[in-house]
PDB file of C-alpha atoms in Angstrom:
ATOM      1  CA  UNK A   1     -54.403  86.283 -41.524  1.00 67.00           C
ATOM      2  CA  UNK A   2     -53.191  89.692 -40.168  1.00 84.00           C
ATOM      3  CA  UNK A   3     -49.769  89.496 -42.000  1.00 90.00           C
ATOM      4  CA  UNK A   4     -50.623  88.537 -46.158  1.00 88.00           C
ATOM      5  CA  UNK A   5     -47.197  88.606 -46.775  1.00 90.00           C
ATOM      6  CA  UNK A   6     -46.275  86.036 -44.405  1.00 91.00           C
ATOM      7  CA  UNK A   7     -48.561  83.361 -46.361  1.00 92.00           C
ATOM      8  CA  UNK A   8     -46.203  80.364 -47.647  1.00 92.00           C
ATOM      9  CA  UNK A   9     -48.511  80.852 -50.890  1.00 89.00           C
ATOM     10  CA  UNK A  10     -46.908  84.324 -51.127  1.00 91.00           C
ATOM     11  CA  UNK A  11     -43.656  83.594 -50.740  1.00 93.00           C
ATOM     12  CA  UNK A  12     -41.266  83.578 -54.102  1.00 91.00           C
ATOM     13  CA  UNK A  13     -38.316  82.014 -52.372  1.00 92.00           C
ATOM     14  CA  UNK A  14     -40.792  78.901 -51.119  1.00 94.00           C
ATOM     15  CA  UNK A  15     -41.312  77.905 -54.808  1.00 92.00           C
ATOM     16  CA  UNK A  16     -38.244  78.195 -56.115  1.00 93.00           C
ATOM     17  CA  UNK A  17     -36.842  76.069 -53.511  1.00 95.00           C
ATOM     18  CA  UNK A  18     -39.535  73.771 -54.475  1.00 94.00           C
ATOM     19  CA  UNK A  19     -38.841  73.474 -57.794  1.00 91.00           C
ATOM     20  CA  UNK A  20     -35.237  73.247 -56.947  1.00 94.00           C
ATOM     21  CA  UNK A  21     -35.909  70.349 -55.066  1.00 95.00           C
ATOM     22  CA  UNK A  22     -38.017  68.519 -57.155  1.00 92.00           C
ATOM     23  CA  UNK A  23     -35.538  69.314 -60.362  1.00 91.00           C
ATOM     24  CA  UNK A  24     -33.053  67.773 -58.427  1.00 94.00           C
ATOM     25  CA  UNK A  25     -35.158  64.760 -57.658  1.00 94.00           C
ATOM     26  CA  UNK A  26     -36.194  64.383 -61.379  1.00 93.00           C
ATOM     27  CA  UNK A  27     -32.417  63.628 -61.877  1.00 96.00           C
ATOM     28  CA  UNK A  28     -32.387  60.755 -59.643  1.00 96.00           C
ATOM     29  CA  UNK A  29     -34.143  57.973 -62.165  1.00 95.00           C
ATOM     30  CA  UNK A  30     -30.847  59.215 -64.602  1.00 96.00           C
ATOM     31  CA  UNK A  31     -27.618  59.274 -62.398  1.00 97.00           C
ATOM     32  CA  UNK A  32     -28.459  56.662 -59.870  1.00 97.00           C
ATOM     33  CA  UNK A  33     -27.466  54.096 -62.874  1.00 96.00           C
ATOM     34  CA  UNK A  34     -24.704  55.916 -63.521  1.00 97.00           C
ATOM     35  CA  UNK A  35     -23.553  56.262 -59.817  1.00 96.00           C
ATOM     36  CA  UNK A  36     -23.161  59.710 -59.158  1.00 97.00           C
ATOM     37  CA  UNK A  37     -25.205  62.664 -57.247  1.00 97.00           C
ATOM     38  CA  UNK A  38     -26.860  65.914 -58.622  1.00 97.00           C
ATOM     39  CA  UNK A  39     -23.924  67.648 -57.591  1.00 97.00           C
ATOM     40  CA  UNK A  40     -21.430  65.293 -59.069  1.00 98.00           C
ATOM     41  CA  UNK A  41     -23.370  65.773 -62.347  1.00 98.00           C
ATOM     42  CA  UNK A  42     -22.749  69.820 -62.007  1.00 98.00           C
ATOM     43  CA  UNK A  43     -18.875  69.105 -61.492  1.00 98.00           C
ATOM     44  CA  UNK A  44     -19.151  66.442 -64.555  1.00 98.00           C
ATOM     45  CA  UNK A  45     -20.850  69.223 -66.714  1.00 98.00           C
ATOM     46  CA  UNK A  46     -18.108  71.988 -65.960  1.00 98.00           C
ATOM     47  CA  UNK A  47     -15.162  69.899 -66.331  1.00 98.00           C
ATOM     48  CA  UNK A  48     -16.385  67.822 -69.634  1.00 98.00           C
ATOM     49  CA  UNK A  49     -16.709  72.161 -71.069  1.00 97.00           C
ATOM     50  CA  UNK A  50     -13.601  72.402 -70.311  1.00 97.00           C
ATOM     51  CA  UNK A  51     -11.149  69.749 -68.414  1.00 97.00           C
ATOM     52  CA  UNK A  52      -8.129  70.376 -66.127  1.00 96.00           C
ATOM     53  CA  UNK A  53      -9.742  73.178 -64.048  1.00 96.00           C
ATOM     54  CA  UNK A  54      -8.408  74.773 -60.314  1.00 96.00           C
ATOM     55  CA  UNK A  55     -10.871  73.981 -57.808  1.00 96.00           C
ATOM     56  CA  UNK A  56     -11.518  77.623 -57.598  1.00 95.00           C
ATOM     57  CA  UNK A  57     -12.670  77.988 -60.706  1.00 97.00           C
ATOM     58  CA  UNK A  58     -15.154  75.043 -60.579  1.00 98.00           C
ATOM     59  CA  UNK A  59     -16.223  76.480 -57.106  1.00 97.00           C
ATOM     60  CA  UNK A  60     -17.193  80.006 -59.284  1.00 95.00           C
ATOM     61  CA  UNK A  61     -18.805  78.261 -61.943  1.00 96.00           C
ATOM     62  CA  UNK A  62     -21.230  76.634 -59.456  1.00 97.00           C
ATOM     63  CA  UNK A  63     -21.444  79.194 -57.140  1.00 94.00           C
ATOM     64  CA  UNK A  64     -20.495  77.445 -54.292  1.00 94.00           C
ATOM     65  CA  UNK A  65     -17.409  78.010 -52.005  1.00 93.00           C
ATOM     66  CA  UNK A  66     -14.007  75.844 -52.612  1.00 93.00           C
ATOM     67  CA  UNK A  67     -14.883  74.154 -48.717  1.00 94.00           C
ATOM     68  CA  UNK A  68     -17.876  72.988 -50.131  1.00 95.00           C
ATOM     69  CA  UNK A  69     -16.507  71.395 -53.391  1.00 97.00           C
ATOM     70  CA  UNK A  70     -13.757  70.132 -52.003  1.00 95.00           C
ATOM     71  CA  UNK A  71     -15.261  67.246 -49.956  1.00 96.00           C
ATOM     72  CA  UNK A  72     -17.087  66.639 -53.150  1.00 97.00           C
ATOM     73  CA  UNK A  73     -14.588  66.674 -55.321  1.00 98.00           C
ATOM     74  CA  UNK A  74     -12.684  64.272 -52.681  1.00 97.00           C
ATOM     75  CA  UNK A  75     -15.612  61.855 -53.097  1.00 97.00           C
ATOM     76  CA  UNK A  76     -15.462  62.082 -56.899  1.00 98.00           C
ATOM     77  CA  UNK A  77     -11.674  61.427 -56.615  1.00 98.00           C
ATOM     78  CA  UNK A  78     -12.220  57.981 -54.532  1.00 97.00           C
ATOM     79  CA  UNK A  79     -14.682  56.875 -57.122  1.00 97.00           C
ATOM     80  CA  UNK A  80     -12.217  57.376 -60.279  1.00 98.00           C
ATOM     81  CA  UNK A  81     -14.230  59.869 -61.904  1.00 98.00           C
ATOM     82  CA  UNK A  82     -11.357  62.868 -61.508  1.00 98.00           C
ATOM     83  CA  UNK A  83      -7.848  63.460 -59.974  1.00 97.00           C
ATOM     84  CA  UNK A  84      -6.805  66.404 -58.466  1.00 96.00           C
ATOM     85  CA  UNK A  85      -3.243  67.173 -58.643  1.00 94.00           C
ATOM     86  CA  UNK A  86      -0.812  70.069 -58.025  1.00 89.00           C
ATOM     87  CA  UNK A  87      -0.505  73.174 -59.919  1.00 83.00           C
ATOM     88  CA  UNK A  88       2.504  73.827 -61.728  1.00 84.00           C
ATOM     89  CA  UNK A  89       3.161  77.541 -61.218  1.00 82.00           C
ATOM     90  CA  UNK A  90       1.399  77.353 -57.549  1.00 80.00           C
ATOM     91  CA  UNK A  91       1.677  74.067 -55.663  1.00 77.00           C
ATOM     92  CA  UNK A  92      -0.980  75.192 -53.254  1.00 82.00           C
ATOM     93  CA  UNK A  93      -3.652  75.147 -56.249  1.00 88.00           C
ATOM     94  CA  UNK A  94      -5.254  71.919 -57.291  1.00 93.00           C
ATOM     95  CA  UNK A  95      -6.252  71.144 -60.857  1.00 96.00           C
ATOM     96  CA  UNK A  96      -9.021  68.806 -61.395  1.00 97.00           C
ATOM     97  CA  UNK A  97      -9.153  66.521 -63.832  1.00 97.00           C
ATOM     98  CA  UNK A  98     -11.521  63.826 -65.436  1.00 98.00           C
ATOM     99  CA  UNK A  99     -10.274  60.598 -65.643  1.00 98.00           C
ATOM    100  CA  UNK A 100     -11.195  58.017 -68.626  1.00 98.00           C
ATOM    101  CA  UNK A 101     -14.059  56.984 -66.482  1.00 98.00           C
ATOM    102  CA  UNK A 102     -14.903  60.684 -66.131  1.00 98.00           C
ATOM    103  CA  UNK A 103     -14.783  61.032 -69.716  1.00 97.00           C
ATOM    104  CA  UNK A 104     -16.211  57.860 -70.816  1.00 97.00           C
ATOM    105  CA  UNK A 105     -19.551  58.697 -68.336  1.00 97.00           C
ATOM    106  CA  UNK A 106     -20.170  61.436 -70.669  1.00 97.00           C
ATOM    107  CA  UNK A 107     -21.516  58.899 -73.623  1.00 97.00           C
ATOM    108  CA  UNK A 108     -23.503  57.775 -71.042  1.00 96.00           C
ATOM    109  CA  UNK A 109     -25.107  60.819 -69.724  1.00 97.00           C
ATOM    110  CA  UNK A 110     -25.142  63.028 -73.195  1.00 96.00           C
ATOM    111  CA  UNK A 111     -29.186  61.412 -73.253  1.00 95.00           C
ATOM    112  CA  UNK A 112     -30.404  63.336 -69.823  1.00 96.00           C
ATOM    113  CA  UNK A 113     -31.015  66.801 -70.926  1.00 92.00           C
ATOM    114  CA  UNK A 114     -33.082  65.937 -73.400  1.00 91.00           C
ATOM    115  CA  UNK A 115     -34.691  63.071 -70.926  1.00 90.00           C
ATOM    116  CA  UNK A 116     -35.446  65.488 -67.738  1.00 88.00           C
ATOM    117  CA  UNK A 117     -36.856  68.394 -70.528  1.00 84.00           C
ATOM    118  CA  UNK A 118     -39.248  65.610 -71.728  1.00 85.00           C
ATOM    119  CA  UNK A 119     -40.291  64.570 -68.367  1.00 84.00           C
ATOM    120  CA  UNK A 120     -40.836  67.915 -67.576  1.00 81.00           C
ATOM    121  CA  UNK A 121     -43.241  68.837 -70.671  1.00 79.00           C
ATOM    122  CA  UNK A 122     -44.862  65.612 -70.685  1.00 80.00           C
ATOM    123  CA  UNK A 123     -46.429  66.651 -66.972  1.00 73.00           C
ATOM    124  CA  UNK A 124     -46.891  70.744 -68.115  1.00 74.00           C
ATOM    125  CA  UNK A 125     -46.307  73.381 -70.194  1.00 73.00           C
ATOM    126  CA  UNK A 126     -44.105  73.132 -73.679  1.00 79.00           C
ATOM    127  CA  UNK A 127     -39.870  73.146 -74.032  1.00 79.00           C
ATOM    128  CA  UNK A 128     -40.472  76.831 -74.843  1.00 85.00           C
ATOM    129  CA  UNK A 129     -42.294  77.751 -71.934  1.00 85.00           C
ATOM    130  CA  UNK A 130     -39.604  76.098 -69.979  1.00 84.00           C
ATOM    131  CA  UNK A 131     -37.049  77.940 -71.695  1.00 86.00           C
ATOM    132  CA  UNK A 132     -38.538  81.425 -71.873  1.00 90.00           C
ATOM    133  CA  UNK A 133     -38.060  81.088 -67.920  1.00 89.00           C
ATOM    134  CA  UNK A 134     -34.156  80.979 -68.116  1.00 91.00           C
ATOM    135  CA  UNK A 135     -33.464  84.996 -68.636  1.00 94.00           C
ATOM    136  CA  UNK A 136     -35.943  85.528 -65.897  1.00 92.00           C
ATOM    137  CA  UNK A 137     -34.263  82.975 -63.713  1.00 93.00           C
ATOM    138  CA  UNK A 138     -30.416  84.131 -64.824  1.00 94.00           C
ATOM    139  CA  UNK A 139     -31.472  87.780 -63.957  1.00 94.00           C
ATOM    140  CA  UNK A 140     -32.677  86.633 -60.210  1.00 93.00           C
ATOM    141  CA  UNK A 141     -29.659  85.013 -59.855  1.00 92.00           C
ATOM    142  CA  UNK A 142     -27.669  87.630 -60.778  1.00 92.00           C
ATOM    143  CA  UNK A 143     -29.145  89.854 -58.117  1.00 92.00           C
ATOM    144  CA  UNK A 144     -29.026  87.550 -55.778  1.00 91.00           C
ATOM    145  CA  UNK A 145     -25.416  86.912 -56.267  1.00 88.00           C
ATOM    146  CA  UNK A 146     -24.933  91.171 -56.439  1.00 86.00           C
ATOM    147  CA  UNK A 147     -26.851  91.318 -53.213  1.00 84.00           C
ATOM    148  CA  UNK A 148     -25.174  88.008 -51.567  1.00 81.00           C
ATOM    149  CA  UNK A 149     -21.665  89.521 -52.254  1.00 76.00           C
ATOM    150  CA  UNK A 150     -22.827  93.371 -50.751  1.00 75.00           C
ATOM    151  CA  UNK A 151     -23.992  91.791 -47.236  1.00 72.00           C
ATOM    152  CA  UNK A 152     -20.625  89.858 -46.807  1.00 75.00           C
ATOM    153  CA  UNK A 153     -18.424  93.192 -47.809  1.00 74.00           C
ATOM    154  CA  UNK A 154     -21.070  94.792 -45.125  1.00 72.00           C
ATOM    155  CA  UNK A 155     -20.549  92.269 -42.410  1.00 65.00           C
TER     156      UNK A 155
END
């Protein structure tokens, strides 16, 4: 091939969407009983840190814009898992809160970590190969976020 670097072998981004992918799908066998998606899981795990949160904040914490949590949050909402109510000091702000369903699925869910890490191992590699990946992955992240945030001041 004239152009190496245009290989899908080569390419970073191709695997880490891969594994992204997959790591979601690994989740699958443990929410499905529980009724909820990957990224009701990520809302779960913020909000049982640290309940009663704006939806901007939650947005930050996962990266994501508010007009793409909202509609999820909105679904979470109809199945009893959170409310989201007005601030106090700003009515325009929402604070989202779990519900005693919300808060009673974490008993249920405390077991997946440890689960998905086992399924993982049990295929490849050891916990601590796993986990020596996470300052590697946190600093890609960061500069992706760094670069992310300079193209939208440039455009």
């Amino acid at each position: 091939m004239q152009y190496e670097q245009l290989k899908l072998d080569n390419q970073l981004c191709f695997r880490l969407y891969t594994a992204a992918r997959l790591t979601i799908g690994a989740y699958h066998p443990y929410l499905d009983p529980l009724g909820i998606t990957y990224p009701q899981y990520l809302v779960l795990l913020v909000l049982w840190e640290q309940n009663e949160q704006p939806v901007n904040d939650i947005a930050h914490r996962l990266l994501l814009e508010t007009n793409t949590v909202t509609p999820l949050l909105q679904r979470m909402e109809k199945a009893g898992l959170i409310t989201r109510d007005k601030g106090k000091d700003d009515a325009r702000q929402r604070i989202v809160s779990l519900t005693k369903k919300g808060i009673d699925l974490r008993e249920q869910a405390k077991h997946i970590p440890e689960c998905l890490g086992a399924d993982i191992i049990k295929n490849e590699g050891s916990a601590e190969e796993i986990m020596q990946m996470v300052p590697t992955l946190d600093k890609l992240i960061e500069g992706l976020k760094l670069n992310n945030k300079q193209l939208n001041t440039n455009q």
